[in-house]
């Protein structure tokens, strides 16, 4: 009853989004729904996101197995935004295996986006103020069951345009495919 009471105290009797691990669907979240809707007569939560388990070297992360990381431990080895990238790069319904290779790959991809972000800040105003549909494609991916992997793929498509621009130093060449993409990459990367 604690989660129902705390949620309703902080968020009201009905709210948009509730998250949790897939192991909480039954009985925990089903109990929350029954308790809350029984008490209020209103729908409790509009959207539920149940994430798959975090794995470490193929095994479920748990204290009992001794493969548990704290956030502080992770931040000692990886930039916080690189970890965010790693966690968002896999659809939330799929398990994430936190192997050294996966995290090194996330570090590399994060650094690439940071590099492109810096380059896009230096692009001049003639590079365009519109994203040529990239914002819409990014939003469409997010609206598709919170498809963060698809949204990140859109960022890398824009990164290609930015890199082409930086290499060519010429908007006519860089803008062939996405003429207005250069200037809005920083806004998407901040998301």
PDB file of C-alpha atoms in Angstrom:
ATOM      1  CA  UNK A   1       0.000   0.000   0.000  1.00  0.00           C
ATOM      2  CA  UNK A   2       3.043   2.265   0.516  1.00  0.00           C
ATOM      3  CA  UNK A   3       3.622   2.817  -3.218  1.00  0.00           C
ATOM      4  CA  UNK A   4      -0.033   3.606  -3.866  1.00  0.00           C
ATOM      5  CA  UNK A   5      -0.169   6.056  -0.976  1.00  0.00           C
ATOM      6  CA  UNK A   6       3.140   7.722  -1.858  1.00  0.00           C
ATOM      7  CA  UNK A   7       2.270   7.992  -5.552  1.00  0.00           C
ATOM      8  CA  UNK A   8      -1.124   9.526  -4.886  1.00  0.00           C
ATOM      9  CA  UNK A   9       0.297  11.935  -2.305  1.00  0.00           C
ATOM     10  CA  UNK A  10       3.020  13.176  -4.657  1.00  0.00           C
ATOM     11  CA  UNK A  11       1.389  12.774  -8.089  1.00  0.00           C
ATOM     12  CA  UNK A  12      -2.351  12.774  -7.503  1.00  0.00           C
ATOM     13  CA  UNK A  13      -4.924  10.026  -7.846  1.00  0.00           C
ATOM     14  CA  UNK A  14      -4.184   9.543 -11.536  1.00  0.00           C
ATOM     15  CA  UNK A  15      -0.954  10.206 -13.422  1.00  0.00           C
ATOM     16  CA  UNK A  16       0.635   9.551 -16.794  1.00  0.00           C
ATOM     17  CA  UNK A  17       3.663   7.305 -16.340  1.00  0.00           C
ATOM     18  CA  UNK A  18       4.870   4.619 -13.958  1.00  0.00           C
ATOM     19  CA  UNK A  19       8.135   2.756 -14.389  1.00  0.00           C
ATOM     20  CA  UNK A  20       9.573  -0.393 -12.940  1.00  0.00           C
ATOM     21  CA  UNK A  21      11.284  -3.635 -13.654  1.00  0.00           C
ATOM     22  CA  UNK A  22       9.477  -6.446 -15.425  1.00  0.00           C
ATOM     23  CA  UNK A  23       9.567  -8.447 -12.204  1.00  0.00           C
ATOM     24  CA  UNK A  24       7.242  -5.875 -10.580  1.00  0.00           C
ATOM     25  CA  UNK A  25       4.298  -6.408 -12.935  1.00  0.00           C
ATOM     26  CA  UNK A  26       2.847  -9.158 -10.753  1.00  0.00           C
ATOM     27  CA  UNK A  27       2.019  -8.843  -7.975  1.00  0.00           C
ATOM     28  CA  UNK A  28       3.377  -5.407  -7.089  1.00  0.00           C
ATOM     29  CA  UNK A  29       1.978  -3.192  -9.853  1.00  0.00           C
ATOM     30  CA  UNK A  30      -1.235  -5.170 -10.174  1.00  0.00           C
ATOM     31  CA  UNK A  31      -1.752  -4.626  -6.436  1.00  0.00           C
ATOM     32  CA  UNK A  32      -1.092  -0.890  -6.830  1.00  0.00           C
ATOM     33  CA  UNK A  33      -3.725  -0.693  -9.558  1.00  0.00           C
ATOM     34  CA  UNK A  34      -6.300  -2.626  -7.514  1.00  0.00           C
ATOM     35  CA  UNK A  35      -5.647  -0.619  -4.328  1.00  0.00           C
ATOM     36  CA  UNK A  36      -5.556   2.795  -5.978  1.00  0.00           C
ATOM     37  CA  UNK A  37      -8.463   2.356  -8.375  1.00  0.00           C
ATOM     38  CA  UNK A  38     -10.488   0.664  -5.666  1.00  0.00           C
ATOM     39  CA  UNK A  39      -9.916   3.631  -3.360  1.00  0.00           C
ATOM     40  CA  UNK A  40     -10.494   6.418  -5.896  1.00  0.00           C
ATOM     41  CA  UNK A  41     -12.653   4.972  -8.647  1.00  0.00           C
ATOM     42  CA  UNK A  42     -10.294   6.624 -11.168  1.00  0.00           C
ATOM     43  CA  UNK A  43      -7.725   5.123 -13.544  1.00  0.00           C
ATOM     44  CA  UNK A  44      -4.434   4.976 -11.643  1.00  0.00           C
ATOM     45  CA  UNK A  45      -1.752   5.193 -14.381  1.00  0.00           C
ATOM     46  CA  UNK A  46      -2.122   5.836 -18.117  1.00  0.00           C
ATOM     47  CA  UNK A  47       1.173   4.275 -19.272  1.00  0.00           C
ATOM     48  CA  UNK A  48       3.344   1.608 -17.678  1.00  0.00           C
ATOM     49  CA  UNK A  49       6.950   1.025 -18.757  1.00  0.00           C
ATOM     50  CA  UNK A  50       8.378  -2.227 -17.470  1.00  0.00           C
ATOM     51  CA  UNK A  51      12.055  -2.541 -18.189  1.00  0.00           C
ATOM     52  CA  UNK A  52      13.988  -5.747 -18.595  1.00  0.00           C
ATOM     53  CA  UNK A  53      16.724  -6.639 -16.144  1.00  0.00           C
ATOM     54  CA  UNK A  54      20.222  -5.272 -16.133  1.00  0.00           C
ATOM     55  CA  UNK A  55      22.745  -8.009 -16.699  1.00  0.00           C
ATOM     56  CA  UNK A  56      26.436  -8.087 -15.865  1.00  0.00           C
ATOM     57  CA  UNK A  57      28.402 -10.498 -18.027  1.00  0.00           C
ATOM     58  CA  UNK A  58      25.180 -12.353 -18.898  1.00  0.00           C
ATOM     59  CA  UNK A  59      23.847 -12.712 -15.329  1.00  0.00           C
ATOM     60  CA  UNK A  60      21.105 -10.665 -13.672  1.00  0.00           C
ATOM     61  CA  UNK A  61      22.617  -7.859 -11.621  1.00  0.00           C
ATOM     62  CA  UNK A  62      22.018  -8.642  -7.949  1.00  0.00           C
ATOM     63  CA  UNK A  63      23.593  -8.153  -4.566  1.00  0.00           C
ATOM     64  CA  UNK A  64      23.400 -11.871  -3.855  1.00  0.00           C
ATOM     65  CA  UNK A  65      25.580 -12.678  -6.891  1.00  0.00           C
ATOM     66  CA  UNK A  66      28.078  -9.959  -5.975  1.00  0.00           C
ATOM     67  CA  UNK A  67      27.822  -8.336  -9.411  1.00  0.00           C
ATOM     68  CA  UNK A  68      25.950  -5.265  -8.201  1.00  0.00           C
ATOM     69  CA  UNK A  69      27.197  -1.768  -9.073  1.00  0.00           C
ATOM     70  CA  UNK A  70      26.273   1.438  -7.380  1.00  0.00           C
ATOM     71  CA  UNK A  71      25.886   4.590  -9.439  1.00  0.00           C
ATOM     72  CA  UNK A  72      29.010   5.948  -7.721  1.00  0.00           C
ATOM     73  CA  UNK A  73      30.973   2.851  -8.800  1.00  0.00           C
ATOM     74  CA  UNK A  74      29.828   3.270 -12.385  1.00  0.00           C
ATOM     75  CA  UNK A  75      30.697   6.988 -12.433  1.00  0.00           C
ATOM     76  CA  UNK A  76      34.261   6.192 -11.393  1.00  0.00           C
ATOM     77  CA  UNK A  77      34.727   4.285 -14.653  1.00  0.00           C
ATOM     78  CA  UNK A  78      32.411   6.075 -17.088  1.00  0.00           C
ATOM     79  CA  UNK A  79      31.132   9.569 -17.714  1.00  0.00           C
ATOM     80  CA  UNK A  80      27.541   9.852 -16.416  1.00  0.00           C
ATOM     81  CA  UNK A  81      26.260  10.836 -19.866  1.00  0.00           C
ATOM     82  CA  UNK A  82      28.057   7.872 -21.451  1.00  0.00           C
ATOM     83  CA  UNK A  83      26.190   5.624 -19.014  1.00  0.00           C
ATOM     84  CA  UNK A  84      22.956   7.380 -19.911  1.00  0.00           C
ATOM     85  CA  UNK A  85      23.760   6.731 -23.568  1.00  0.00           C
ATOM     86  CA  UNK A  86      24.393   3.040 -22.813  1.00  0.00           C
ATOM     87  CA  UNK A  87      21.103   2.634 -20.972  1.00  0.00           C
ATOM     88  CA  UNK A  88      19.110   4.489 -23.629  1.00  0.00           C
ATOM     89  CA  UNK A  89      20.699   2.706 -26.573  1.00  0.00           C
ATOM     90  CA  UNK A  90      18.779  -0.501 -25.848  1.00  0.00           C
ATOM     91  CA  UNK A  91      14.960  -0.591 -25.912  1.00  0.00           C
ATOM     92  CA  UNK A  92      13.658  -0.628 -22.349  1.00  0.00           C
ATOM     93  CA  UNK A  93      11.904  -3.986 -22.812  1.00  0.00           C
ATOM     94  CA  UNK A  94      15.209  -5.693 -23.692  1.00  0.00           C
ATOM     95  CA  UNK A  95      17.819  -6.736 -21.137  1.00  0.00           C
ATOM     96  CA  UNK A  96      21.008  -4.700 -21.092  1.00  0.00           C
ATOM     97  CA  UNK A  97      24.198  -6.675 -20.597  1.00  0.00           C
ATOM     98  CA  UNK A  98      26.730  -4.378 -18.995  1.00  0.00           C
ATOM     99  CA  UNK A  99      29.880  -5.969 -20.359  1.00  0.00           C
ATOM    100  CA  UNK A 100      33.155  -4.063 -20.587  1.00  0.00           C
ATOM    101  CA  UNK A 101      32.844  -4.110 -24.382  1.00  0.00           C
ATOM    102  CA  UNK A 102      29.292  -2.708 -24.335  1.00  0.00           C
ATOM    103  CA  UNK A 103      30.319   0.106 -21.979  1.00  0.00           C
ATOM    104  CA  UNK A 104      33.479   0.904 -23.964  1.00  0.00           C
ATOM    105  CA  UNK A 105      31.331   1.099 -27.091  1.00  0.00           C
ATOM    106  CA  UNK A 106      28.929   3.449 -25.282  1.00  0.00           C
ATOM    107  CA  UNK A 107      31.851   5.622 -24.168  1.00  0.00           C
ATOM    108  CA  UNK A 108      33.048   5.824 -27.781  1.00  0.00           C
ATOM    109  CA  UNK A 109      29.614   6.679 -29.172  1.00  0.00           C
ATOM    110  CA  UNK A 110      29.062   9.285 -26.486  1.00  0.00           C
ATOM    111  CA  UNK A 111      32.422  10.910 -27.290  1.00  0.00           C
ATOM    112  CA  UNK A 112      31.506  10.962 -30.975  1.00  0.00           C
ATOM    113  CA  UNK A 113      28.245  12.777 -30.250  1.00  0.00           C
ATOM    114  CA  UNK A 114      30.038  15.246 -27.975  1.00  0.00           C
ATOM    115  CA  UNK A 115      32.568  15.922 -30.727  1.00  0.00           C
ATOM    116  CA  UNK A 116      29.846  16.478 -33.310  1.00  0.00           C
ATOM    117  CA  UNK A 117      27.917  18.665 -30.880  1.00  0.00           C
ATOM    118  CA  UNK A 118      30.969  20.910 -30.504  1.00  0.00           C
ATOM    119  CA  UNK A 119      31.403  21.094 -34.260  1.00  0.00           C
ATOM    120  CA  UNK A 120      27.752  21.997 -34.760  1.00  0.00           C
ATOM    121  CA  UNK A 121      28.047  24.861 -32.281  1.00  0.00           C
ATOM    122  CA  UNK A 122      30.744  26.300 -34.513  1.00  0.00           C
ATOM    123  CA  UNK A 123      28.635  26.061 -37.672  1.00  0.00           C
ATOM    124  CA  UNK A 124      27.527  29.420 -39.020  1.00  0.00           C
ATOM    125  CA  UNK A 125      23.951  30.645 -39.222  1.00  0.00           C
ATOM    126  CA  UNK A 126      23.766  29.933 -42.946  1.00  0.00           C
ATOM    127  CA  UNK A 127      23.660  26.238 -42.163  1.00  0.00           C
ATOM    128  CA  UNK A 128      19.937  26.515 -41.509  1.00  0.00           C
ATOM    129  CA  UNK A 129      17.534  26.921 -38.648  1.00  0.00           C
ATOM    130  CA  UNK A 130      15.399  23.886 -39.338  1.00  0.00           C
ATOM    131  CA  UNK A 131      16.225  20.243 -38.925  1.00  0.00           C
ATOM    132  CA  UNK A 132      14.762  19.122 -42.237  1.00  0.00           C
ATOM    133  CA  UNK A 133      12.457  16.694 -40.477  1.00  0.00           C
ATOM    134  CA  UNK A 134      14.975  15.290 -38.001  1.00  0.00           C
ATOM    135  CA  UNK A 135      13.036  16.602 -35.014  1.00  0.00           C
ATOM    136  CA  UNK A 136       9.916  14.898 -36.304  1.00  0.00           C
ATOM    137  CA  UNK A 137      11.748  11.610 -36.886  1.00  0.00           C
ATOM    138  CA  UNK A 138      13.292  11.833 -33.421  1.00  0.00           C
ATOM    139  CA  UNK A 139       9.874  12.482 -31.860  1.00  0.00           C
ATOM    140  CA  UNK A 140       8.277   9.701 -33.907  1.00  0.00           C
ATOM    141  CA  UNK A 141      10.831   7.226 -32.578  1.00  0.00           C
ATOM    142  CA  UNK A 142      10.153   8.334 -29.014  1.00  0.00           C
ATOM    143  CA  UNK A 143       6.401   8.080 -29.600  1.00  0.00           C
ATOM    144  CA  UNK A 144       6.883   4.517 -30.867  1.00  0.00           C
ATOM    145  CA  UNK A 145       6.893   2.765 -27.478  1.00  0.00           C
ATOM    146  CA  UNK A 146       9.720   4.989 -26.204  1.00  0.00           C
ATOM    147  CA  UNK A 147      12.099   3.807 -28.944  1.00  0.00           C
ATOM    148  CA  UNK A 148      15.241   5.474 -27.637  1.00  0.00           C
ATOM    149  CA  UNK A 149      17.407   3.359 -29.942  1.00  0.00           C
ATOM    150  CA  UNK A 150      15.615   4.804 -32.986  1.00  0.00           C
ATOM    151  CA  UNK A 151      15.927   8.314 -31.603  1.00  0.00           C
ATOM    152  CA  UNK A 152      19.656   7.821 -31.050  1.00  0.00           C
ATOM    153  CA  UNK A 153      19.984   6.469 -34.597  1.00  0.00           C
ATOM    154  CA  UNK A 154      18.504   9.775 -35.811  1.00  0.00           C
ATOM    155  CA  UNK A 155      21.208  11.636 -33.872  1.00  0.00           C
ATOM    156  CA  UNK A 156      23.876   9.636 -35.675  1.00  0.00           C
ATOM    157  CA  UNK A 157      22.265  10.383 -39.043  1.00  0.00           C
ATOM    158  CA  UNK A 158      22.589  14.062 -38.169  1.00  0.00           C
ATOM    159  CA  UNK A 159      26.146  13.484 -36.994  1.00  0.00           C
ATOM    160  CA  UNK A 160      27.012  12.242 -40.490  1.00  0.00           C
ATOM    161  CA  UNK A 161      25.714  15.512 -41.931  1.00  0.00           C
ATOM    162  CA  UNK A 162      27.656  17.560 -39.379  1.00  0.00           C
ATOM    163  CA  UNK A 163      30.853  15.629 -40.094  1.00  0.00           C
ATOM    164  CA  UNK A 164      30.365  16.044 -43.822  1.00  0.00           C
ATOM    165  CA  UNK A 165      29.897  19.767 -43.272  1.00  0.00           C
ATOM    166  CA  UNK A 166      32.995  20.038 -41.109  1.00  0.00           C
ATOM    167  CA  UNK A 167      35.081  18.061 -43.601  1.00  0.00           C
ATOM    168  CA  UNK A 168      33.857  19.994 -46.599  1.00  0.00           C
ATOM    169  CA  UNK A 169      33.531  23.411 -44.933  1.00  0.00           C
ATOM    170  CA  UNK A 170      31.006  23.966 -47.670  1.00  0.00           C
ATOM    171  CA  UNK A 171      27.250  23.996 -47.187  1.00  0.00           C
ATOM    172  CA  UNK A 172      26.562  23.148 -50.816  1.00  0.00           C
ATOM    173  CA  UNK A 173      28.328  19.818 -50.360  1.00  0.00           C
ATOM    174  CA  UNK A 174      27.291  19.173 -46.766  1.00  0.00           C
ATOM    175  CA  UNK A 175      23.697  20.108 -47.294  1.00  0.00           C
ATOM    176  CA  UNK A 176      22.938  17.886 -50.266  1.00  0.00           C
ATOM    177  CA  UNK A 177      20.960  15.374 -48.208  1.00  0.00           C
ATOM    178  CA  UNK A 178      19.856  17.443 -45.194  1.00  0.00           C
ATOM    179  CA  UNK A 179      20.456  21.123 -45.938  1.00  0.00           C
ATOM    180  CA  UNK A 180      18.993  22.434 -42.698  1.00  0.00           C
ATOM    181  CA  UNK A 181      20.257  19.859 -40.234  1.00  0.00           C
ATOM    182  CA  UNK A 182      23.477  21.483 -39.046  1.00  0.00           C
ATOM    183  CA  UNK A 183      22.222  24.115 -36.642  1.00  0.00           C
ATOM    184  CA  UNK A 184      19.661  22.084 -34.735  1.00  0.00           C
ATOM    185  CA  UNK A 185      21.754  19.102 -33.718  1.00  0.00           C
ATOM    186  CA  UNK A 186      22.713  20.781 -30.414  1.00  0.00           C
ATOM    187  CA  UNK A 187      19.049  21.027 -29.413  1.00  0.00           C
ATOM    188  CA  UNK A 188      18.458  17.322 -30.084  1.00  0.00           C
ATOM    189  CA  UNK A 189      21.621  16.288 -28.282  1.00  0.00           C
ATOM    190  CA  UNK A 190      20.558  18.199 -25.177  1.00  0.00           C
ATOM    191  CA  UNK A 191      17.363  16.136 -25.040  1.00  0.00           C
TER     192      UNK A 191
END
